[in-house]
XYZ file of C-alpha atoms in Angstrom:
478
model
C -11.600 -27.139 -21.934
C -10.026 -25.864 -18.734
C -12.348 -24.091 -16.194
C -11.785 -20.233 -16.234
C -9.772 -18.625 -13.497
C -8.618 -15.129 -12.446
C -5.265 -13.951 -11.108
C -4.604 -11.363 -8.452
C -1.105 -9.902 -7.983
C 0.485 -7.964 -5.140
C 3.788 -6.113 -5.668
C 4.321 -5.438 -2.036
C 7.355 -4.030 -0.040
C 8.953 -7.401 0.784
C 7.453 -9.879 -1.739
C 5.718 -10.430 -5.048
C 2.590 -12.620 -4.323
C -0.039 -14.157 -6.633
C -3.340 -15.888 -6.130
C -5.607 -17.602 -8.703
C -9.333 -18.008 -7.941
C -11.988 -19.974 -9.858
C -15.550 -18.816 -10.776
C -16.740 -19.862 -7.363
C -14.065 -17.567 -5.786
C -12.091 -20.472 -4.347
C -8.344 -20.055 -4.064
C -6.841 -22.673 -6.524
C -3.226 -21.469 -6.545
C -0.998 -19.241 -4.323
C 2.725 -18.477 -4.554
C 5.261 -15.757 -3.743
C 8.838 -14.520 -4.292
C 10.579 -13.042 -1.275
C 12.883 -10.324 -2.375
C 15.661 -10.652 0.261
C 15.571 -14.449 0.235
C 14.930 -15.324 -3.306
C 16.772 -12.418 -4.994
C 19.827 -11.923 -2.713
C 21.803 -10.382 -5.576
C 19.952 -7.029 -4.990
C 21.132 -6.962 -1.334
C 17.872 -5.489 -0.049
C 16.731 -5.527 3.632
C 13.087 -5.917 4.000
C 12.846 -5.319 0.216
C 14.385 -1.885 0.475
C 17.478 0.222 0.701
C 17.602 2.529 3.693
C 20.005 5.290 2.854
C 22.541 6.790 5.375
C 20.333 9.806 6.061
C 17.576 7.305 7.246
C 15.032 9.447 5.382
C 15.696 8.299 1.856
C 14.271 4.763 1.196
C 14.253 3.099 -2.258
C 13.751 -0.251 -4.012
C 15.529 -1.439 -7.213
C 13.017 -1.505 -10.089
C 14.644 -4.460 -11.891
C 14.210 -6.515 -8.689
C 10.441 -6.291 -9.149
C 10.707 -7.230 -12.822
C 13.039 -10.126 -12.033
C 10.679 -11.342 -9.324
C 7.892 -11.459 -11.935
C 9.993 -13.590 -14.260
C 10.782 -15.888 -11.267
C 7.212 -16.336 -10.118
C 5.872 -16.986 -13.650
C 8.593 -19.591 -14.090
C 7.606 -21.202 -10.754
C 3.902 -21.324 -11.971
C 5.064 -22.854 -15.307
C 7.048 -25.607 -13.618
C 4.195 -26.490 -11.178
C 1.978 -27.129 -14.273
C -0.227 -24.051 -13.904
C -2.391 -23.768 -16.990
C -2.049 -20.085 -18.026
C -4.567 -20.440 -20.937
C -7.417 -20.748 -18.499
C -6.764 -17.214 -17.102
C -9.620 -14.923 -18.317
C -8.482 -11.706 -16.522
C -6.087 -10.361 -14.001
C -5.626 -7.333 -11.773
C -3.109 -6.398 -9.276
C -1.893 -4.130 -6.449
C 1.323 -2.225 -5.666
C 2.715 -0.645 -2.574
C 1.254 2.880 -2.592
C 3.036 6.135 -3.320
C 6.186 4.541 -4.914
C 7.143 5.838 -8.473
C 8.913 4.301 -11.456
C 10.642 6.469 -14.121
C 10.546 5.174 -17.722
C 13.413 6.387 -19.959
C 12.635 7.921 -23.370
C 12.055 5.180 -25.934
C 11.198 2.527 -23.363
C 7.646 1.983 -24.675
C 9.038 0.427 -27.856
C 11.172 -1.986 -25.893
C 8.148 -2.890 -23.673
C 5.981 -3.497 -26.782
C 8.478 -5.530 -28.574
C 10.006 -7.666 -25.752
C 11.335 -10.910 -27.026
C 9.467 -13.993 -25.661
C 12.949 -15.804 -25.841
C 14.309 -13.626 -22.990
C 13.137 -13.101 -19.387
C 11.519 -9.648 -19.192
C 14.161 -8.239 -16.808
C 16.841 -8.713 -19.493
C 14.813 -6.747 -22.140
C 13.984 -3.959 -19.756
C 17.361 -3.471 -17.963
C 18.037 -0.212 -19.693
C 14.543 1.232 -19.507
C 14.580 3.189 -16.280
C 15.969 6.708 -15.846
C 15.916 6.201 -12.090
C 17.205 2.710 -11.164
C 16.164 2.772 -7.532
C 12.495 3.926 -6.995
C 11.557 6.075 -4.050
C 8.888 4.119 -2.083
C 6.302 4.820 0.571
C 8.829 4.654 3.404
C 10.818 7.640 2.005
C 10.441 10.859 4.090
C 13.163 12.972 2.508
C 11.033 15.578 0.778
C 10.133 18.025 3.606
C 11.241 21.017 1.566
C 9.128 19.896 -1.436
C 6.145 19.555 0.831
C 6.413 22.994 2.149
C 6.821 24.411 -1.395
C 3.692 22.547 -2.570
C 1.584 23.721 0.356
C 2.827 27.309 -0.140
C 1.955 27.143 -3.886
C -1.533 25.922 -3.125
C -2.264 28.571 -0.487
C -1.678 26.440 2.544
C -2.101 22.839 3.911
C -5.855 23.060 4.329
C -6.419 24.168 0.783
C -4.180 21.498 -0.604
C -6.093 18.877 1.518
C -9.456 20.226 0.184
C -8.207 19.725 -3.371
C -6.296 16.505 -3.178
C -7.707 14.876 0.076
C -4.420 15.380 2.038
C -1.950 17.922 3.168
C 1.505 17.460 1.670
C 3.088 14.153 2.850
C 6.776 13.390 2.362
C 6.115 10.029 0.790
C 3.372 11.139 -1.507
C 4.336 10.855 -5.233
C 4.057 14.464 -6.284
C 6.771 15.496 -3.700
C 8.985 12.640 -4.611
C 8.788 13.655 -8.329
C 9.479 17.318 -7.256
C 12.667 16.146 -5.458
C 13.939 14.162 -8.514
C 13.196 17.156 -10.767
C 14.951 19.666 -8.479
C 18.016 17.374 -7.765
C 18.405 15.713 -11.181
C 16.684 17.820 -13.807
C 18.556 15.949 -16.627
C 17.206 12.655 -15.332
C 13.701 14.038 -15.284
C 14.134 15.347 -18.802
C 15.131 11.804 -19.993
C 11.882 10.430 -18.457
C 8.876 9.838 -20.814
C 6.591 8.297 -18.323
C 6.140 8.185 -14.516
C 4.216 5.243 -13.105
C 3.079 4.327 -9.644
C 4.148 0.793 -8.582
C 0.684 -0.440 -9.465
C 0.491 1.085 -12.845
C 4.123 0.047 -13.586
C 3.135 -3.578 -12.745
C 0.148 -3.334 -15.033
C 2.363 -2.018 -17.802
C 4.606 -5.117 -17.526
C 1.603 -7.291 -18.460
C 0.012 -4.877 -20.963
C 3.081 -4.352 -22.978
C 2.472 -0.571 -23.005
C 2.187 2.200 -20.405
C -0.833 1.519 -18.155
C -2.758 4.462 -16.752
C -2.957 5.226 -13.067
C -6.273 4.464 -11.439
C -8.261 6.999 -9.430
C -7.761 5.154 -6.099
C -4.001 4.937 -6.217
C -3.716 8.291 -7.855
C -5.367 9.957 -4.902
C -2.231 9.189 -2.760
C -0.040 11.482 -4.864
C -0.946 15.063 -3.701
C -1.704 15.701 -7.392
C -5.214 14.538 -8.115
C -8.386 16.704 -7.652
C -10.303 13.904 -5.892
C -13.740 15.461 -6.534
C -13.182 15.983 -10.248
C -10.894 12.911 -10.617
C -8.499 14.838 -12.831
C -4.911 16.101 -12.249
C -4.737 19.519 -10.490
C -2.830 21.914 -12.729
C -1.534 24.046 -9.850
C -0.243 20.904 -8.088
C 1.470 19.612 -11.212
C 3.113 22.978 -11.915
C 4.307 23.244 -8.396
C 6.079 19.840 -8.670
C 7.680 19.732 -12.173
C 7.193 21.041 -15.723
C 5.603 18.840 -18.332
C 4.267 16.458 -15.642
C 0.770 15.900 -17.092
C 1.993 14.157 -20.297
C 4.391 12.051 -18.150
C 1.606 10.799 -15.914
C -1.130 10.111 -18.586
C -4.907 10.284 -17.898
C -6.140 8.697 -14.681
C -8.933 5.998 -15.185
C -11.664 4.405 -13.121
C -10.442 1.551 -10.928
C -12.560 -1.027 -12.695
C -11.276 -0.148 -16.183
C -10.338 -3.002 -18.608
C -6.988 -1.643 -20.011
C -6.702 -4.105 -22.834
C -5.498 -7.635 -23.619
C -2.350 -9.132 -22.221
C 0.872 -8.460 -24.195
C 1.705 -11.095 -26.796
C 4.927 -11.696 -24.882
C 3.027 -13.758 -22.266
C 1.025 -15.730 -24.788
C 4.174 -16.657 -26.622
C 6.379 -17.425 -23.599
C 3.832 -18.825 -21.108
C 0.738 -19.794 -23.134
C -1.764 -17.123 -21.793
C -4.794 -16.735 -23.983
C -4.479 -13.577 -26.217
C -7.992 -12.766 -24.862
C -6.854 -12.417 -21.218
C -7.855 -9.014 -20.106
C -5.745 -6.645 -17.825
C -7.966 -4.784 -15.313
C -6.565 -1.531 -13.860
C -4.119 -2.254 -11.027
C -4.521 -0.233 -7.799
C -2.866 0.401 -4.451
C -2.342 -2.489 -1.938
C -4.715 -0.855 0.639
C -7.777 -0.425 -1.570
C -7.135 -3.951 -3.021
C -7.094 -5.271 0.573
C -10.416 -3.564 1.264
C -11.887 -5.394 -1.783
C -10.428 -8.701 -0.447
C -11.867 -8.167 3.007
C -15.227 -6.975 1.828
C -15.510 -4.028 4.338
C -19.066 -3.121 5.258
C -20.450 -0.022 6.851
C -19.381 0.248 10.512
C -16.474 -2.127 10.108
C -12.826 -1.344 10.815
C -10.180 -3.079 8.687
C -6.476 -3.261 9.778
C -3.625 -4.525 7.732
C -0.845 -6.056 9.948
C 1.814 -6.137 7.352
C 5.051 -4.165 6.678
C 3.063 -1.018 7.639
C 0.175 -1.179 10.024
C -2.704 0.537 8.161
C -6.214 1.218 9.451
C -9.242 1.586 7.164
C -12.460 3.150 8.288
C -15.953 3.530 6.826
C -16.985 7.050 8.077
C -20.262 8.676 7.085
C -19.402 12.077 8.441
C -15.621 12.343 8.574
C -13.810 15.194 10.473
C -10.804 15.971 8.268
C -7.662 16.732 10.283
C -4.247 18.088 9.235
C -2.977 16.172 11.400
C 2.647 5.003 18.701
C 5.926 5.830 20.181
C 8.032 3.390 18.251
C 8.834 4.962 14.863
C 11.964 3.535 13.184
C 11.231 5.667 10.087
C 9.105 8.890 9.973
C 5.436 8.206 10.506
C 2.541 9.829 8.570
C 0.351 9.905 11.575
C 1.589 11.073 13.991
C 4.432 12.886 12.394
C 7.224 11.585 14.656
C 10.362 9.478 14.624
C 12.247 7.513 17.334
C 11.381 5.456 20.439
C 9.833 7.251 23.305
C 9.358 5.329 26.598
C 7.399 6.659 29.538
C 6.877 5.129 32.973
C 3.593 5.200 34.966
C 4.463 8.679 36.257
C 4.839 9.858 32.523
C 8.707 10.246 32.913
C 10.771 9.358 29.979
C 12.927 6.245 30.656
C 15.757 4.721 28.547
C 14.545 1.119 28.589
C 11.837 -1.365 29.671
C 12.228 -5.128 30.563
C 11.841 -7.121 27.389
C 8.395 -8.448 28.221
C 7.164 -4.940 28.922
C 8.877 -3.599 25.738
C 7.129 -5.895 23.356
C 3.669 -5.380 25.017
C 4.107 -1.604 25.012
C 5.031 -1.669 21.280
C 1.893 -3.578 20.299
C -0.485 -1.757 22.672
C 0.971 1.592 21.455
C 0.384 0.831 17.815
C -3.248 -0.101 18.448
C -3.997 2.734 20.908
C -2.610 5.329 18.423
C -4.859 3.949 15.830
C -8.028 4.119 17.923
C -7.171 7.617 19.034
C -6.645 8.889 15.420
C -9.755 7.081 14.173
C -11.827 8.858 16.828
C -10.329 12.150 15.911
C -11.488 11.588 12.343
C -15.139 11.056 13.678
C -15.132 7.282 13.996
C -17.119 5.794 16.905
C -16.798 2.124 18.119
C -20.295 0.766 18.409
C -21.715 -2.515 19.660
C -22.106 -3.798 16.059
C -18.431 -2.803 15.120
C -16.349 -5.576 13.561
C -12.518 -5.466 13.085
C -11.297 -7.271 9.946
C -7.633 -8.152 10.302
C -5.304 -9.145 7.443
C -1.598 -9.206 6.756
C 1.200 -11.487 8.094
C 0.555 -10.696 11.853
C -3.130 -11.562 11.558
C -2.147 -15.211 12.212
C -0.943 -14.279 15.706
C -3.881 -14.666 18.078
C -2.048 -12.888 20.951
C -1.687 -9.733 18.861
C -5.297 -9.976 17.709
C -6.402 -10.248 21.357
C -4.591 -6.932 22.272
C -6.211 -5.369 19.174
C -9.678 -6.547 20.303
C -9.127 -5.268 23.818
C -7.935 -1.810 22.839
C -10.838 -1.270 20.432
C -13.287 -3.156 22.574
C -14.705 -5.025 19.496
C -14.483 -8.574 18.019
C -11.792 -9.273 15.568
C -12.480 -11.397 12.396
C -9.937 -12.781 9.859
C -10.219 -14.268 6.383
C -8.731 -17.592 5.170
C -5.801 -15.938 3.343
C -3.541 -13.248 4.910
C -2.916 -12.083 1.284
C -6.046 -9.868 1.116
C -4.528 -7.472 -1.474
C -3.970 -10.468 -3.849
C -7.400 -11.815 -3.149
C -9.009 -8.381 -3.687
C -7.115 -8.012 -6.977
C -8.528 -11.325 -8.197
C -12.075 -10.264 -7.210
C -11.411 -6.907 -9.015
C -10.341 -8.773 -12.143
C -13.798 -10.468 -12.360
C -15.510 -7.147 -11.508
C -13.636 -5.429 -14.359
C -15.265 -7.885 -16.885
C -18.820 -7.129 -15.712
C -18.565 -3.466 -14.390
C -19.892 -1.976 -17.614
C -23.155 -3.963 -17.081
C -23.529 -2.000 -13.759
C -22.674 -5.130 -11.658
C -21.142 -3.966 -8.366
C -18.139 -5.484 -6.662
C -20.446 -6.467 -3.750
C -22.470 -8.565 -6.109
C -19.273 -10.150 -7.512
C -18.032 -11.292 -4.011
C -21.310 -12.602 -2.758
C -20.048 -16.186 -3.091
C -16.874 -15.463 -1.139
C -16.526 -17.058 2.398
C -17.469 -14.838 5.264
C -14.666 -13.668 7.597
C -14.238 -15.856 10.722
C -14.419 -14.723 14.291
C -10.866 -14.935 15.789
C -11.158 -13.228 19.247
C -13.514 -11.120 21.346
C -12.642 -8.469 23.898
C -11.541 -9.569 27.388
C -14.167 -8.583 29.991
C -13.272 -5.322 31.589
C -10.764 -4.379 28.912
C -12.636 -1.169 27.981
C -12.454 0.118 31.552
C -8.710 -0.618 31.589
C -7.920 1.043 28.301
C -10.145 4.185 28.504
C -7.836 6.136 30.896
C -4.761 4.616 29.141
C -5.986 5.946 25.763
C -6.401 9.554 27.281
C -2.890 9.301 28.747
C -1.365 8.008 25.542
C -2.895 10.935 23.510
C -1.414 13.460 25.902
C 2.034 11.862 25.731
C 1.842 11.650 21.931
C 1.304 15.368 21.720
C 4.441 15.965 23.998
C 6.478 13.837 21.646
C 5.224 15.702 18.482
C 5.804 19.127 19.877
C 9.085 18.309 21.541
C 10.456 15.241 19.699
C 14.119 15.950 20.334
C 13.753 16.413 24.113
C 15.831 13.814 26.040
C 14.896 15.184 29.469
C 12.283 13.600 31.677
C 8.736 14.835 31.007
C 6.993 15.277 34.287
């Protein structure tokens, strides 16, 4: 009998990735489908469509389904033994939403194993192009939500965040206000993560607490939908979202479609899928005092803070940033004057330094302090680049560690699949991942870097405020 294994999936912005691990947590299989390269018929750039207003950013839902068909066929032709998979979990790019047309659940449940899944599901989506995390076209919906909840601070105290343009509740509100008929035809709204889980489950998968907290809709303390938030976004929204569930929930067995088409065991369990960032944290095994940074399509910083200082509230912003809320490229010389261009070698250094300085500044605003024991755990595609990691180490004045695979969201999802099977016995994720290899030291700070960056960080913070409060200004700032 084949040794058991566990799958972790990552439906990210540019690729669909999969990892299989054995019971000793060793990676035994890894593969991916690159949307632009492997599915050119969808004509995406970086896995997305950036619309003419530069604010609206979407991805075709069927591209994600077809990518799943493609990667499973690749696994099959490589001789992968699907019958040994005991459980799987996965991750999806956060905030994106998928709209299932009325009657789609029956099609999902009864998909023919003779056909690739994308052929069965091609008529199932009331919105063909899903708004994703890069979309920032919902400013008016954000203002309306904050007003309905009595202000940004009150909304943040309920949902954990003020209204953000890319958060799912505001995206749903936009679709309802612009296309009420489309909304009416929708029987279920999934996040990308719960959509992906639904494909494997053969029925609508619930949203997990962690990914659900990035929607401006979930009461984070009670772990239930906020009725005032739902009502402010669209009517009948609660039944379209379903009930949120704990992130370690076993949702059920895999759909018979996969047993019949690929040979999965009918006993293979689907553990709730979550967002790519929390899945990455599981893969990187963040400990108290650590900083984790994902150097992928979006640079994302994760912090473990005991006493956070919530705030309502980097100069290269091709699309609108969440923090800081700015767009455009803003270059300043050493006299703090705006300039139109830098030499190429200065430009690339400024871009990388600026990203990392902004992250340290905003981490410290939230109450984080870099201590002598602080470790930075780096993941994502750019974590292979030692020169980038050196700048990161110097800016934060802390050593940088990496893990063997840059696909930490996949790896974390595979760990979470194992955890889902034992969570009811009060086994923690930390216990599950004890066998996993420790992160490896990649770089340490250059001597004297802290003395160099301390005044630069102060200057950067001051310039960032000028950009935020006067973003359209093209005059020199003296």
